[in-house]
Amino acid sequence: MASKRPQSPPISLVELRKRCRDASLSEQELTDYFLPDEENSKPFAPALKLNEALVDVGRARPGPDAISKLYADATRAQTPLPKKPRVLTQTFRRAAKTKLLAEGDSWFNLPDYIYPKTAIDFLGSDNDFDVSNIALWGDELEAMVRAKQYRQPLRSGLFGHFLFSGGGNDVLGSIPAYVKPRKSGDTDPAHAADYVKATFPQKISQMMGFYRSLANDARDATAGRVVLYVHGYANAIPKKGGHYLGGPFETLGFDPVAHAPLCRAIVAQMVKLFNDALQSFAQSTAHVVYNDLRPAMTERDWYRDEIHPNESGARKIARIFAESVRANTPGV
């Protein structure tokens, strides 16, 4: 029988904050001192809580946002920009890594060690790429485009490729807002489109306005030299009692097991509308590349929380982006 690993020593909140700022916590300490907080998690914004059996919080009660910030500091979620490349001789120029900037939501960045690795984690381990990731779980499309944190890195001139992930909360996390209650006796997946409210395509149109602003920002910051890569997520699978998909469907009168084909078809319809809009946007906008992730994601490639890829799914997505970047890199 395997021996149980020793637990990390108790720590005060003051010391924990210092260790987080110094990024000096080990993987074991991170997973001992921080725990998933399902009660306060939202779509594409997984929350964390402190393990108060080990962390002495005293009278303080940090909220989920403050705890996520601590964890991001501890794991250096926002990686520093690479240094300006030195001038290379012709002999070594081809060996230089392709520099990528990534911005987005939890499909591009999740709390390390607690959640699965993302596609950007795997892309960063590819010997051909040097990835600077400024994505952070919980970031939403509108807020990212209004904050424009990507603009300064793009202006540095270091990046020819810009990967962006945004809008997942508006699609995979929006069942309560945009799906109608089930009609009594209806289990036919052919009726999926009838259950998507007319306000959802309106929401998609609003989202595409932010994507157009994003493309304009990228073009203006780089004088049109950067390629923007976008994606429309994939056909997630509702589970019985699932926090983000299955539970909301049950509230609307659907059973994710008994009515599985209909529930899945409704999710697929919503994802399709977003993908169609992104594809049209990319086809009509210079230097924008659309990536369809749906064919790659199988039922086995989803994490248990319903809306994120597991590591096998993330690896597949990383390969799609890698192939897309190589196809749009001169001389590769």
XYZ file of C-alpha atoms in Angstrom:
332
model
C 0.000 0.000 0.000
C 1.436 3.374 -1.073
C 2.298 5.741 1.734
C 0.400 8.987 1.935
C 2.524 11.988 0.975
C 3.290 14.394 3.834
C 1.113 17.494 3.966
C 2.580 20.953 3.591
C 3.115 22.778 6.895
C 0.495 25.250 8.151
C 1.005 28.820 6.979
C -0.379 32.248 7.876
C -2.206 34.306 5.275
C 0.468 36.996 5.547
C 3.231 34.505 4.785
C 1.184 32.918 2.012
C 0.761 36.295 0.337
C 4.505 36.884 0.522
C 5.276 33.440 -0.902
C 2.781 34.044 -3.723
C 4.395 37.368 -4.606
C 7.785 35.647 -4.650
C 6.379 32.733 -6.695
C 8.207 30.435 -4.279
C 5.477 27.876 -3.536
C 6.080 24.312 -4.645
C 3.506 22.368 -6.663
C 2.555 20.443 -3.524
C 2.152 23.636 -1.495
C -0.036 25.159 -4.194
C -2.354 22.161 -4.247
C -2.392 21.940 -0.439
C -3.058 25.617 0.299
C -5.534 26.269 -2.557
C -8.634 24.240 -3.411
C -11.285 24.421 -6.168
C -14.289 26.496 -5.092
C -17.185 25.071 -7.085
C -19.763 27.098 -5.175
C -18.326 30.403 -6.413
C -17.149 29.222 -9.836
C -18.808 30.672 -12.911
C -18.569 29.608 -16.558
C -14.995 30.177 -17.745
C -14.151 31.688 -14.339
C -13.148 28.831 -12.024
C -12.891 30.098 -8.459
C -10.421 28.966 -5.810
C -10.586 28.955 -2.035
C -8.004 28.671 0.706
C -7.616 25.405 2.574
C -8.287 26.827 6.039
C -7.117 23.599 7.626
C -3.629 24.716 6.619
C -3.953 28.466 5.990
C -4.557 30.619 9.066
C -6.641 33.462 7.651
C -7.223 35.121 11.041
C -10.026 37.650 10.739
C -9.451 38.101 7.019
C -11.794 36.499 4.540
C -10.342 37.068 1.060
C -12.945 36.810 -1.684
C -12.670 34.560 -4.762
C -11.173 37.327 -6.915
C -8.460 38.076 -4.363
C -7.643 34.381 -4.005
C -7.449 33.904 -7.777
C -5.081 36.886 -7.951
C -2.891 35.286 -5.270
C -2.783 32.043 -7.220
C -2.029 33.814 -10.485
C 0.856 35.625 -8.802
C 2.122 32.368 -7.329
C 2.131 30.619 -10.705
C 3.097 33.653 -12.748
C -0.014 33.214 -14.919
C 0.878 36.296 -16.935
C 4.247 35.465 -18.415
C 6.742 38.241 -19.190
C 7.308 39.375 -22.746
C 10.341 37.949 -24.473
C 13.355 40.161 -24.923
C 14.025 41.829 -28.228
C 15.716 39.246 -30.429
C 19.332 39.867 -31.219
C 20.334 40.035 -34.857
C 21.074 36.502 -36.018
C 23.429 35.422 -38.719
C 21.934 33.756 -41.766
C 23.211 30.390 -40.475
C 21.072 30.495 -37.322
C 18.104 32.598 -38.403
C 15.970 29.597 -39.291
C 16.416 28.125 -35.821
C 14.746 31.103 -34.125
C 11.436 30.248 -32.480
C 8.232 31.793 -33.777
C 6.924 34.229 -31.171
C 3.235 34.030 -30.316
C 1.101 36.284 -28.130
C -1.931 34.648 -26.492
C -4.793 36.521 -24.852
C -8.064 35.072 -23.688
C -10.133 33.226 -21.146
C -9.839 29.917 -19.310
C -9.448 27.921 -22.542
C -6.015 29.558 -22.725
C -5.184 29.735 -19.017
C -6.373 27.738 -15.996
C -4.954 27.523 -12.460
C -1.859 25.353 -12.810
C -1.806 21.976 -11.025
C -5.469 22.238 -9.971
C -7.007 22.168 -13.466
C -5.790 20.498 -16.675
C -3.129 22.069 -18.857
C -4.503 24.205 -21.677
C -3.706 24.271 -25.377
C -1.428 27.248 -24.749
C 0.537 25.237 -22.173
C 1.166 22.529 -24.770
C 1.858 25.050 -27.528
C 4.459 26.650 -25.256
C 6.256 23.316 -24.922
C 6.591 23.011 -28.717
C 10.205 23.617 -29.727
C 9.098 25.788 -32.643
C 7.266 28.403 -30.559
C 7.988 31.022 -27.930
C 4.618 31.838 -26.342
C 3.830 34.888 -24.205
C 0.494 34.228 -22.523
C -1.452 37.145 -21.009
C -4.718 35.168 -20.816
C -6.349 34.617 -17.443
C -9.313 32.540 -16.322
C -12.398 34.672 -15.797
C -11.554 37.255 -18.443
C -14.534 38.002 -20.695
C -14.654 39.126 -24.317
C -16.017 42.617 -23.799
C -13.734 43.359 -20.845
C -10.631 42.156 -22.709
C -11.374 44.265 -25.765
C -12.138 47.341 -23.672
C -9.024 46.908 -21.500
C -6.783 46.298 -24.555
C -3.980 44.763 -22.522
C -2.821 43.079 -25.728
C -2.107 46.390 -27.459
C 1.189 47.187 -25.720
C 2.719 43.740 -26.357
C 1.644 43.927 -29.996
C 3.249 47.358 -30.344
C 6.580 45.871 -29.220
C 7.058 44.457 -32.706
C 7.976 41.047 -31.306
C 4.932 39.143 -32.492
C 3.705 38.133 -35.903
C 0.982 35.871 -34.510
C -1.778 36.720 -32.025
C -3.990 33.913 -30.631
C -7.239 34.999 -29.022
C -9.911 33.100 -27.065
C -13.044 34.966 -26.016
C -16.802 34.612 -25.737
C -17.052 31.162 -24.181
C -19.096 32.389 -21.239
C -21.566 33.922 -23.719
C -21.958 30.600 -25.545
C -21.215 27.529 -23.400
C -22.065 29.388 -20.209
C -25.350 30.925 -21.330
C -27.946 28.130 -21.221
C -30.144 29.902 -18.605
C -30.218 33.117 -20.625
C -30.773 31.850 -24.155
C -32.533 28.461 -24.045
C -36.311 28.059 -23.818
C -37.942 25.519 -21.433
C -38.547 22.068 -22.918
C -41.923 21.417 -24.479
C -43.706 18.543 -22.786
C -42.991 15.258 -24.532
C -40.393 16.671 -26.914
C -37.124 14.736 -27.181
C -36.365 15.307 -30.876
C -32.863 16.751 -31.524
C -34.144 18.027 -34.874
C -36.003 20.700 -32.866
C -32.808 22.084 -31.292
C -32.861 25.374 -33.206
C -36.392 26.037 -31.947
C -35.126 26.119 -28.355
C -32.513 28.823 -28.936
C -34.019 32.215 -28.194
C -33.981 34.951 -30.842
C -31.899 37.046 -28.452
C -28.947 34.673 -28.862
C -28.150 35.574 -32.499
C -28.451 39.191 -31.374
C -25.860 38.460 -28.688
C -23.596 36.867 -31.300
C -23.850 40.034 -33.427
C -22.795 42.105 -30.415
C -19.863 39.774 -29.800
C -18.724 40.115 -33.393
C -18.579 43.863 -32.886
C -15.947 43.258 -30.196
C -14.064 40.899 -32.496
C -13.982 43.575 -35.187
C -12.592 46.027 -32.643
C -10.000 43.433 -31.668
C -8.914 42.975 -35.281
C -8.700 46.746 -35.756
C -6.593 47.067 -32.604
C -4.231 44.337 -33.797
C -3.903 45.907 -37.232
C -3.310 49.411 -35.874
C -0.787 48.248 -33.258
C 1.328 46.378 -35.796
C 0.666 48.247 -39.042
C -1.070 45.128 -40.318
C 1.883 42.811 -39.689
C 0.223 40.458 -37.162
C -2.047 37.510 -37.959
C -4.993 37.125 -35.569
C -6.174 33.559 -34.847
C -9.695 32.990 -33.473
C -11.769 29.921 -32.550
C -15.377 29.144 -31.671
C -15.019 26.488 -28.922
C -16.611 23.049 -29.437
C -19.699 20.926 -28.801
C -19.604 20.441 -25.042
C -21.591 17.598 -23.492
C -24.122 18.297 -20.705
C -23.940 15.987 -17.688
C -26.564 15.114 -15.121
C -26.221 17.693 -12.339
C -23.478 19.516 -14.224
C -22.734 22.952 -12.822
C -22.676 24.822 -16.145
C -24.703 22.820 -18.680
C -26.529 19.850 -17.181
C -27.911 21.658 -14.135
C -29.270 24.629 -16.108
C -30.850 22.224 -18.605
C -32.566 20.362 -15.758
C -33.986 23.658 -14.455
C -35.520 24.176 -17.908
C -37.167 20.736 -17.891
C -34.530 18.755 -19.801
C -32.931 15.563 -18.521
C -29.282 15.436 -19.714
C -29.489 11.627 -19.716
C -33.003 10.830 -20.915
C -32.989 13.765 -23.334
C -29.270 13.613 -24.137
C -29.563 13.902 -27.952
C -31.760 17.000 -27.661
C -29.556 18.659 -25.004
C -26.412 18.012 -27.025
C -28.063 19.286 -30.190
C -29.047 22.551 -28.499
C -25.461 23.126 -27.323
C -24.175 22.243 -30.794
C -26.619 24.714 -32.369
C -25.430 27.560 -30.134
C -21.784 26.692 -30.788
C -22.526 26.513 -34.530
C -24.005 30.004 -34.594
C -20.870 31.391 -32.953
C -18.527 29.434 -35.224
C -20.428 30.497 -38.335
C -20.163 34.144 -37.296
C -16.439 33.860 -36.566
C -15.767 32.104 -39.849
C -17.624 34.799 -41.780
C -15.736 37.489 -39.859
C -12.379 35.883 -40.673
C -13.225 35.436 -44.352
C -14.101 39.120 -44.664
C -11.220 40.522 -42.602
C -7.574 40.652 -43.650
C -5.008 38.838 -41.490
C -7.629 36.921 -39.464
C -7.563 33.107 -39.388
C -10.510 31.085 -38.087
C -9.883 27.685 -36.474
C -12.695 25.151 -36.153
C -12.018 23.032 -33.061
C -15.218 20.973 -33.196
C -13.955 18.094 -35.360
C -11.033 17.485 -32.997
C -12.986 17.284 -29.742
C -14.524 13.894 -28.951
C -16.594 12.896 -25.939
C -13.392 11.729 -24.223
C -11.680 15.101 -24.604
C -13.785 17.092 -22.110
C -12.850 17.789 -18.496
C -15.315 16.812 -15.792
C -16.572 20.418 -15.423
C -18.325 20.105 -18.857
C -16.895 23.244 -20.512
C -13.104 22.882 -20.620
C -10.969 20.450 -22.608
C -9.051 17.876 -20.629
C -5.377 17.400 -21.433
C -6.027 15.126 -24.413
C -8.378 17.742 -25.858
C -5.929 20.543 -25.114
C -3.156 18.684 -26.955
C -5.387 18.338 -30.015
C -6.255 22.038 -29.936
C -2.578 22.952 -29.584
C -1.822 20.939 -32.714
C -4.541 22.787 -34.627
C -3.104 26.163 -33.645
C 0.451 25.011 -34.378
C -0.516 23.883 -37.865
C -2.440 27.115 -38.435
C 0.496 29.283 -37.376
C 2.954 27.310 -39.488
C 0.656 27.654 -42.491
C 0.732 31.425 -42.033
C 4.460 31.786 -41.348
C 6.576 32.664 -44.410
C 9.379 30.215 -45.063
C 7.973 27.439 -42.871
